[in-house]
PDB file of C-alpha atoms and ligand atoms in Angstrom:
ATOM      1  CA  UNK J 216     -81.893 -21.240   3.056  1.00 90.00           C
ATOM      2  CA  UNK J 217     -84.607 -22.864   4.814  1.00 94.00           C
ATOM      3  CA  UNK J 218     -87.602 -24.274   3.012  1.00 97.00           C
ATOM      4  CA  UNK J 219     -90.890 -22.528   3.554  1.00 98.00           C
ATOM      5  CA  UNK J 220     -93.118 -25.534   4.141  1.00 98.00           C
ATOM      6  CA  UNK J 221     -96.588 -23.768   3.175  1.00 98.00           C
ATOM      7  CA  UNK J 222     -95.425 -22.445  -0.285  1.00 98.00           C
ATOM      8  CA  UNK J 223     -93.954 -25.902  -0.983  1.00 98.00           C
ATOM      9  CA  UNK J 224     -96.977 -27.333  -0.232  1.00 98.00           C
ATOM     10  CA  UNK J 225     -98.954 -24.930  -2.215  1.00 98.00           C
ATOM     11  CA  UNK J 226     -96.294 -24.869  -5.221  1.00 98.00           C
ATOM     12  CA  UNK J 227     -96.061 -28.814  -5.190  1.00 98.00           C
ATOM     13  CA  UNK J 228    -100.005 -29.416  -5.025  1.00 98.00           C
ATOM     14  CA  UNK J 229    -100.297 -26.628  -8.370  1.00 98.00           C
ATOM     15  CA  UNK J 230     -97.491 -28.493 -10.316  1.00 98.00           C
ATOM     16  CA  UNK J 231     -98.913 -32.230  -9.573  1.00 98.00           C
ATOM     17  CA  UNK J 232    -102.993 -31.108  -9.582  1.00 97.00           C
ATOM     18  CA  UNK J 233    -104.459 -34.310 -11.452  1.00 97.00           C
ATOM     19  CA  UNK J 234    -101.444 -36.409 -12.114  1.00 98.00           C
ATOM     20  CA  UNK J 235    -102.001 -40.038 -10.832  1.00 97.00           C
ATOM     21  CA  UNK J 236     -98.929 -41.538 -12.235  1.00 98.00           C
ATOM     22  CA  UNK J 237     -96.202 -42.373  -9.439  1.00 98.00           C
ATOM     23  CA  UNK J 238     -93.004 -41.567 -11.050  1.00 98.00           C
ATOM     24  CA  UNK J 239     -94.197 -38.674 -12.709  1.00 98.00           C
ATOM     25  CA  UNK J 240     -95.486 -37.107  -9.100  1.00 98.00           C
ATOM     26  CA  UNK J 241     -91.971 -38.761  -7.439  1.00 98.00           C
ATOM     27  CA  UNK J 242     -90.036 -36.776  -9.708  1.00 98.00           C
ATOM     28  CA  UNK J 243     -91.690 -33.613  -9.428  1.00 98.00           C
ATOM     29  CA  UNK J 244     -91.696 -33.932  -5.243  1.00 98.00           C
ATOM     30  CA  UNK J 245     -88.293 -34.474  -5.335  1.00 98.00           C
ATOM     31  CA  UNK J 246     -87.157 -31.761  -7.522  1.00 98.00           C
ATOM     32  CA  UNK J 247     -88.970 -29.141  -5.108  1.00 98.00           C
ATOM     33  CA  UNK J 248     -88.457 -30.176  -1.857  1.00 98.00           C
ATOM     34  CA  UNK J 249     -84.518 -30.761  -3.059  1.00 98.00           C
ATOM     35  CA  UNK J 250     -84.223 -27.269  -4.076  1.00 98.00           C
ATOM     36  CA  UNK J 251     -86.145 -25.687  -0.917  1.00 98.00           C
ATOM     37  CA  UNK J 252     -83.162 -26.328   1.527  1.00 98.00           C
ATOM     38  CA  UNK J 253     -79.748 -26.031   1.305  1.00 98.00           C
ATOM     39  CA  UNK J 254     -79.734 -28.699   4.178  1.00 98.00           C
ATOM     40  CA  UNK J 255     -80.863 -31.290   1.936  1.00 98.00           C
ATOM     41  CA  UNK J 256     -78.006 -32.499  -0.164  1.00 98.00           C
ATOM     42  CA  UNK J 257     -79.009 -35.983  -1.158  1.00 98.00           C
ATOM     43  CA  UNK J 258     -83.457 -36.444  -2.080  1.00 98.00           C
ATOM     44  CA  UNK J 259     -84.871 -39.398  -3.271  1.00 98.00           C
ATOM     45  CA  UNK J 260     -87.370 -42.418  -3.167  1.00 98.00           C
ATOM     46  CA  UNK J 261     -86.614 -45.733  -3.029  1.00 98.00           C
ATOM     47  CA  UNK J 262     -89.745 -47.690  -4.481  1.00 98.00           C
ATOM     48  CA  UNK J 263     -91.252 -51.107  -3.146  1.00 98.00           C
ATOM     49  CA  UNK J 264     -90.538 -53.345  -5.798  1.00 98.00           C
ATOM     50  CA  UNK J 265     -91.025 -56.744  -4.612  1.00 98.00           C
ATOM     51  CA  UNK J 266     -92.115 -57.945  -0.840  1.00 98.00           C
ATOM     52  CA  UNK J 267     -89.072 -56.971   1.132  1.00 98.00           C
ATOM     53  CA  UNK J 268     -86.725 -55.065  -1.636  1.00 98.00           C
ATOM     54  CA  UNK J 269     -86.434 -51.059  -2.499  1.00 98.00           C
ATOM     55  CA  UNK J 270     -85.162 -49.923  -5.875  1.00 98.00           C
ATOM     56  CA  UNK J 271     -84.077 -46.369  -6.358  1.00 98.00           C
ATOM     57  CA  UNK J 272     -86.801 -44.389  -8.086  1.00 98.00           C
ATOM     58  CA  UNK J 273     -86.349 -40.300  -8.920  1.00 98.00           C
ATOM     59  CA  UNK J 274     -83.469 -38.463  -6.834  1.00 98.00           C
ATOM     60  CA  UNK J 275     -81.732 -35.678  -6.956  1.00 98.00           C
ATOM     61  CA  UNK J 276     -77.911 -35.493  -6.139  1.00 97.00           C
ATOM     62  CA  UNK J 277     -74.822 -37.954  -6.258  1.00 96.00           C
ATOM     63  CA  UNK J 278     -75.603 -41.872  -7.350  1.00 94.00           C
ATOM     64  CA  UNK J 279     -77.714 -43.439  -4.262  1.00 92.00           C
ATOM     65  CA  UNK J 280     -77.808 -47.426  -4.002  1.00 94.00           C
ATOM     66  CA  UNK J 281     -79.542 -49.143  -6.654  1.00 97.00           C
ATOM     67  CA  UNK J 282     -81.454 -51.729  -4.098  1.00 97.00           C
ATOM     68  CA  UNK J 283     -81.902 -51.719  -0.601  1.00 97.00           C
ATOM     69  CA  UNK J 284     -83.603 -54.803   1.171  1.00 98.00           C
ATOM     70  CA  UNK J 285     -86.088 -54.145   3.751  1.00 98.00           C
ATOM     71  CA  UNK J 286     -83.414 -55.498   6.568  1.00 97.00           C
ATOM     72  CA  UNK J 287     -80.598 -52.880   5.741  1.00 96.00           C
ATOM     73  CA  UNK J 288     -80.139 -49.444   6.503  1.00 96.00           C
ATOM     74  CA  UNK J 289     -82.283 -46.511   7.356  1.00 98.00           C
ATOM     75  CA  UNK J 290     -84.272 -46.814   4.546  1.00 98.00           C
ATOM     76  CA  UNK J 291     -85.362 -50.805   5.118  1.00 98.00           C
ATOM     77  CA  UNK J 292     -86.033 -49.622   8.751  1.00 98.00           C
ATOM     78  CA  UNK J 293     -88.431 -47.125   7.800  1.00 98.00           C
ATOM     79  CA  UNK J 294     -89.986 -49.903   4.811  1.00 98.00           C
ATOM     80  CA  UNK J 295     -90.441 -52.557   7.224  1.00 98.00           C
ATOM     81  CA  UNK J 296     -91.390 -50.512  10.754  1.00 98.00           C
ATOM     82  CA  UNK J 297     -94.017 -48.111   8.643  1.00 98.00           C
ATOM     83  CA  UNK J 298     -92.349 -45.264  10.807  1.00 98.00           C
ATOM     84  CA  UNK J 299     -90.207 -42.124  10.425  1.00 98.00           C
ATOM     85  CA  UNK J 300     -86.618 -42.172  11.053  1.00 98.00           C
ATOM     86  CA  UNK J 301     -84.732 -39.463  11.936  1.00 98.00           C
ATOM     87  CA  UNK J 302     -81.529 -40.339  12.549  1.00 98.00           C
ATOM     88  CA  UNK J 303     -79.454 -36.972  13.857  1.00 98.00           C
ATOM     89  CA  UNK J 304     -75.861 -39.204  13.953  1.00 98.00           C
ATOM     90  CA  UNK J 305     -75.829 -41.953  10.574  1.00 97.00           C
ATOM     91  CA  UNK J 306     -72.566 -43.047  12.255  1.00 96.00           C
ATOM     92  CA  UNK J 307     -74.003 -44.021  15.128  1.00 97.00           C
ATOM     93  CA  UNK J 308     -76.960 -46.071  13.339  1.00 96.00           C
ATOM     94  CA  UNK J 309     -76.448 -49.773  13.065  1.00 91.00           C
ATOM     95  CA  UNK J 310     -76.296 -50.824   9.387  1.00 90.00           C
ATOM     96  CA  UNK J 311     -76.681 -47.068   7.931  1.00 91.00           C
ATOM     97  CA  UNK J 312     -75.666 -47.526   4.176  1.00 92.00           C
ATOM     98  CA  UNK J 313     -73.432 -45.380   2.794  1.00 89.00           C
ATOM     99  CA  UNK J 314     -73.590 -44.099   0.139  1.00 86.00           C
ATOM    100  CA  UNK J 315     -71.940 -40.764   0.524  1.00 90.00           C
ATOM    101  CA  UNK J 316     -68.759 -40.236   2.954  1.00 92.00           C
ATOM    102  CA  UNK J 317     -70.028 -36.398   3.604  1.00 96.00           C
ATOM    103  CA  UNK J 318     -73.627 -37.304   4.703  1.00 96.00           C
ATOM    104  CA  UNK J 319     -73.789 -36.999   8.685  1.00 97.00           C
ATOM    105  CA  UNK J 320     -78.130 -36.802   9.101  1.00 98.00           C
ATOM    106  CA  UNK J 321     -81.006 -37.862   7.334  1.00 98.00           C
ATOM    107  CA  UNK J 322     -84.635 -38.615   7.647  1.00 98.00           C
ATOM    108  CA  UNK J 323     -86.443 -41.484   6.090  1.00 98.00           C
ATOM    109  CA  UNK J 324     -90.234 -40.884   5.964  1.00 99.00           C
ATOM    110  CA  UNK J 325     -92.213 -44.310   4.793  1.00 98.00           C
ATOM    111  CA  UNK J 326     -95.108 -43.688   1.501  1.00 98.00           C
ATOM    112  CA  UNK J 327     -98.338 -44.978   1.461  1.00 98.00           C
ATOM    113  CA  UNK J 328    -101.171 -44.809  -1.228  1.00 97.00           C
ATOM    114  CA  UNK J 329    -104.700 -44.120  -0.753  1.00 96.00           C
ATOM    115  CA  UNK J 330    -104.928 -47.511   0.097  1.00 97.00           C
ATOM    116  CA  UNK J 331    -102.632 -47.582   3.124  1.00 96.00           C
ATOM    117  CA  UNK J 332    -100.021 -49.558   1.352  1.00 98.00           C
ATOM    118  CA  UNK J 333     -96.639 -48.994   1.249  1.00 98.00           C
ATOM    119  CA  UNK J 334     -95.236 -47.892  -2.243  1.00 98.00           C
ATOM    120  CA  UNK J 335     -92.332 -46.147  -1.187  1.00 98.00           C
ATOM    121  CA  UNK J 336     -89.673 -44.334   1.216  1.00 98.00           C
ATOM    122  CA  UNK J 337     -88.504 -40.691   0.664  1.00 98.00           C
ATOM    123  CA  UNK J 338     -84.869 -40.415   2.309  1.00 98.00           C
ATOM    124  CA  UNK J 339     -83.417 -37.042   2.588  1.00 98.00           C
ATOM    125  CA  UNK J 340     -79.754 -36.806   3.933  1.00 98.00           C
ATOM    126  CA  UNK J 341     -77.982 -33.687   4.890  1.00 98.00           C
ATOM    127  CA  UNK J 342     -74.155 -33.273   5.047  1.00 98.00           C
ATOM    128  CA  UNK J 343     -74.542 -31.278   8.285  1.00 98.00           C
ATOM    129  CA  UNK J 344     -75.028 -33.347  11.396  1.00 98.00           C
ATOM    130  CA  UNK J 345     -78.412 -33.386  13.001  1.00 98.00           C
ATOM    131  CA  UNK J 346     -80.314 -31.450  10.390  1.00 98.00           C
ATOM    132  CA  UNK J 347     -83.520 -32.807  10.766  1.00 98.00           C
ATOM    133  CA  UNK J 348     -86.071 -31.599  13.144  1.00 98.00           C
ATOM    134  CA  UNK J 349     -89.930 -33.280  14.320  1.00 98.00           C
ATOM    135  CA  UNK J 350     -91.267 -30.462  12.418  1.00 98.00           C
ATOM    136  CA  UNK J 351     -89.289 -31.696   9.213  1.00 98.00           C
ATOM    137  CA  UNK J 352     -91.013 -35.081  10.026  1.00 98.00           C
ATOM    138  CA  UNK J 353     -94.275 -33.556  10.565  1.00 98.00           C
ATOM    139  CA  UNK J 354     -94.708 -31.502   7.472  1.00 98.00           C
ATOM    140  CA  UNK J 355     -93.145 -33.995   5.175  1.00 98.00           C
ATOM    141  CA  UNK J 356     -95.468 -36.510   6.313  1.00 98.00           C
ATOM    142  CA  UNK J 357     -98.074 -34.302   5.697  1.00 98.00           C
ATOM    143  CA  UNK J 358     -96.289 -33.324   2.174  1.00 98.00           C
ATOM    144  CA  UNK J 359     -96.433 -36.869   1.203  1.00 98.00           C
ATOM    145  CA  UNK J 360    -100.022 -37.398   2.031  1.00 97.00           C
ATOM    146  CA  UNK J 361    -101.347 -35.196   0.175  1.00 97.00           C
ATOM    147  CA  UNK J 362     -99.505 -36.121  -2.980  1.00 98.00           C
ATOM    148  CA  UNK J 363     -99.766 -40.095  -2.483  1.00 98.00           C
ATOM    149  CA  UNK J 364    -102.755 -40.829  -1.497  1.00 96.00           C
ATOM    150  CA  UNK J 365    -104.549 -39.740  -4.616  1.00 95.00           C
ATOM    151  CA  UNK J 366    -102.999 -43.102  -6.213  1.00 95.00           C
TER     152      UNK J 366
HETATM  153  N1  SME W  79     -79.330 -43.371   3.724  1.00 54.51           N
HETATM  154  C1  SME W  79     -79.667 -44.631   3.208  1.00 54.51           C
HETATM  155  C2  SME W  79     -78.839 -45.006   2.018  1.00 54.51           C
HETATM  156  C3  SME W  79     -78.179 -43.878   1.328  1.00 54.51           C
HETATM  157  S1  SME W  79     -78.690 -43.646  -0.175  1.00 54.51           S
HETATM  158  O1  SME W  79     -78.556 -44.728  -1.101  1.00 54.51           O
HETATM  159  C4  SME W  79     -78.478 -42.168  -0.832  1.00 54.51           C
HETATM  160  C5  SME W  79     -79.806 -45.742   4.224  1.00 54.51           C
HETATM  161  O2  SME W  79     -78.936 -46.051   5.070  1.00 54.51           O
HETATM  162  O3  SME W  79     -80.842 -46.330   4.170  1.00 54.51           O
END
C-alpha cells in the first residue's frame, strides 16, 4: 500500500481544522500518515524540549528513544541542520540510533511553527531499505506546513 498524498492531505487538514494545540495535532498526523503506508513501520515526533535536546512526543509503533540530543543520530542532524534527511542505508549513517534492529531507511523531516522556529522533528523509518523517495520529502514537508504553522 502506498499512501495517496492528496487524500492525506485533505483527510488530515478535515480532522485537525481549528486545533492549535501541538500534541493534540502531533498525534492526529501521526496516526494518519502511519496508517497510509505499509512502508512506514516506525512514525513519530521527537519535540524540542530544551536548547539542544529532543524528547519523544506521539508515535506510533515499537518504544522509540526517550531523548535524543541535538548531536546524535538522524534525528539531532535534522534538529540542528534545519534540513531533511533521508538516509536510504541507517547502517551506513554515522551515529544512527537504534532503536529497532529491523529498521534499514528512514527520513527525518525538521518542524517549524508559524514563527519559523523549530518545535519538532517527524522521523519515519521503514524496515525495507531505501524506502524513502524526494517526493516523500517533498510532500511531507508540505504535510507539515500546513499543519504547523498555524501554531
Ligand atoms: N532513527 C532515529 C532514532 C530511532 S527512534 O528512536 C525510533 C535516529 O537515529 O535519529
Amino acid at each position: 500500500m502506498q499512501v495517496d498524498y492528496d487524500a492525506l492531505d485533505k483527510t488530515i487538514a478535515a480532522l485537525t481544522e481549528g486545533e492549535t494545540d501541538a500534541v493534540a495535532l502531533m498525534a492526529t498526523v501521526v496516526c494518519e500518515v502511519h496508517h497510509a503506508d505499509s512502508r512506514f513501520d516506525w512514525t513519530g515526533f521527537y519535540r524540542v524540549t530544551e536548547p539542544g535536546l529532543l524528547k519523544i512526543g506521539p508515535y506510533q509503533g515499537g518504544h522509540g528513544c526517550l531523548q535524543i540530543p541535538f548531536s546524535r543520530g538522524v534525528c539531532g542532524a535534522a534538529a540542528r541542520t534545519g534540513e531533511i534527511q533521508l538516509v536510504p542505508d541507517v547502517d551506513a549513517f554515522p551515529g544512527h540510533i537504534a532503536c529497532a534492529s529491523s529498521t534499514r531507511s528512514e527520513i527525518v523531516l525538521p518542524v517549524c511553527d508559524g514563527d519559523g522556529r523549530l518545535i519538532a522533528v517527524f522521523d519515519i523509518d521503514s524496515d525495507q531499505p531505501d524506502a524513502f523517495t524526494e517526493s516523500d520529502a517533498a510532500r511531507l514537508g508540505g504535510l507539515l506546513d500546513a499543519v504547523f504553522a498555524r501554531i
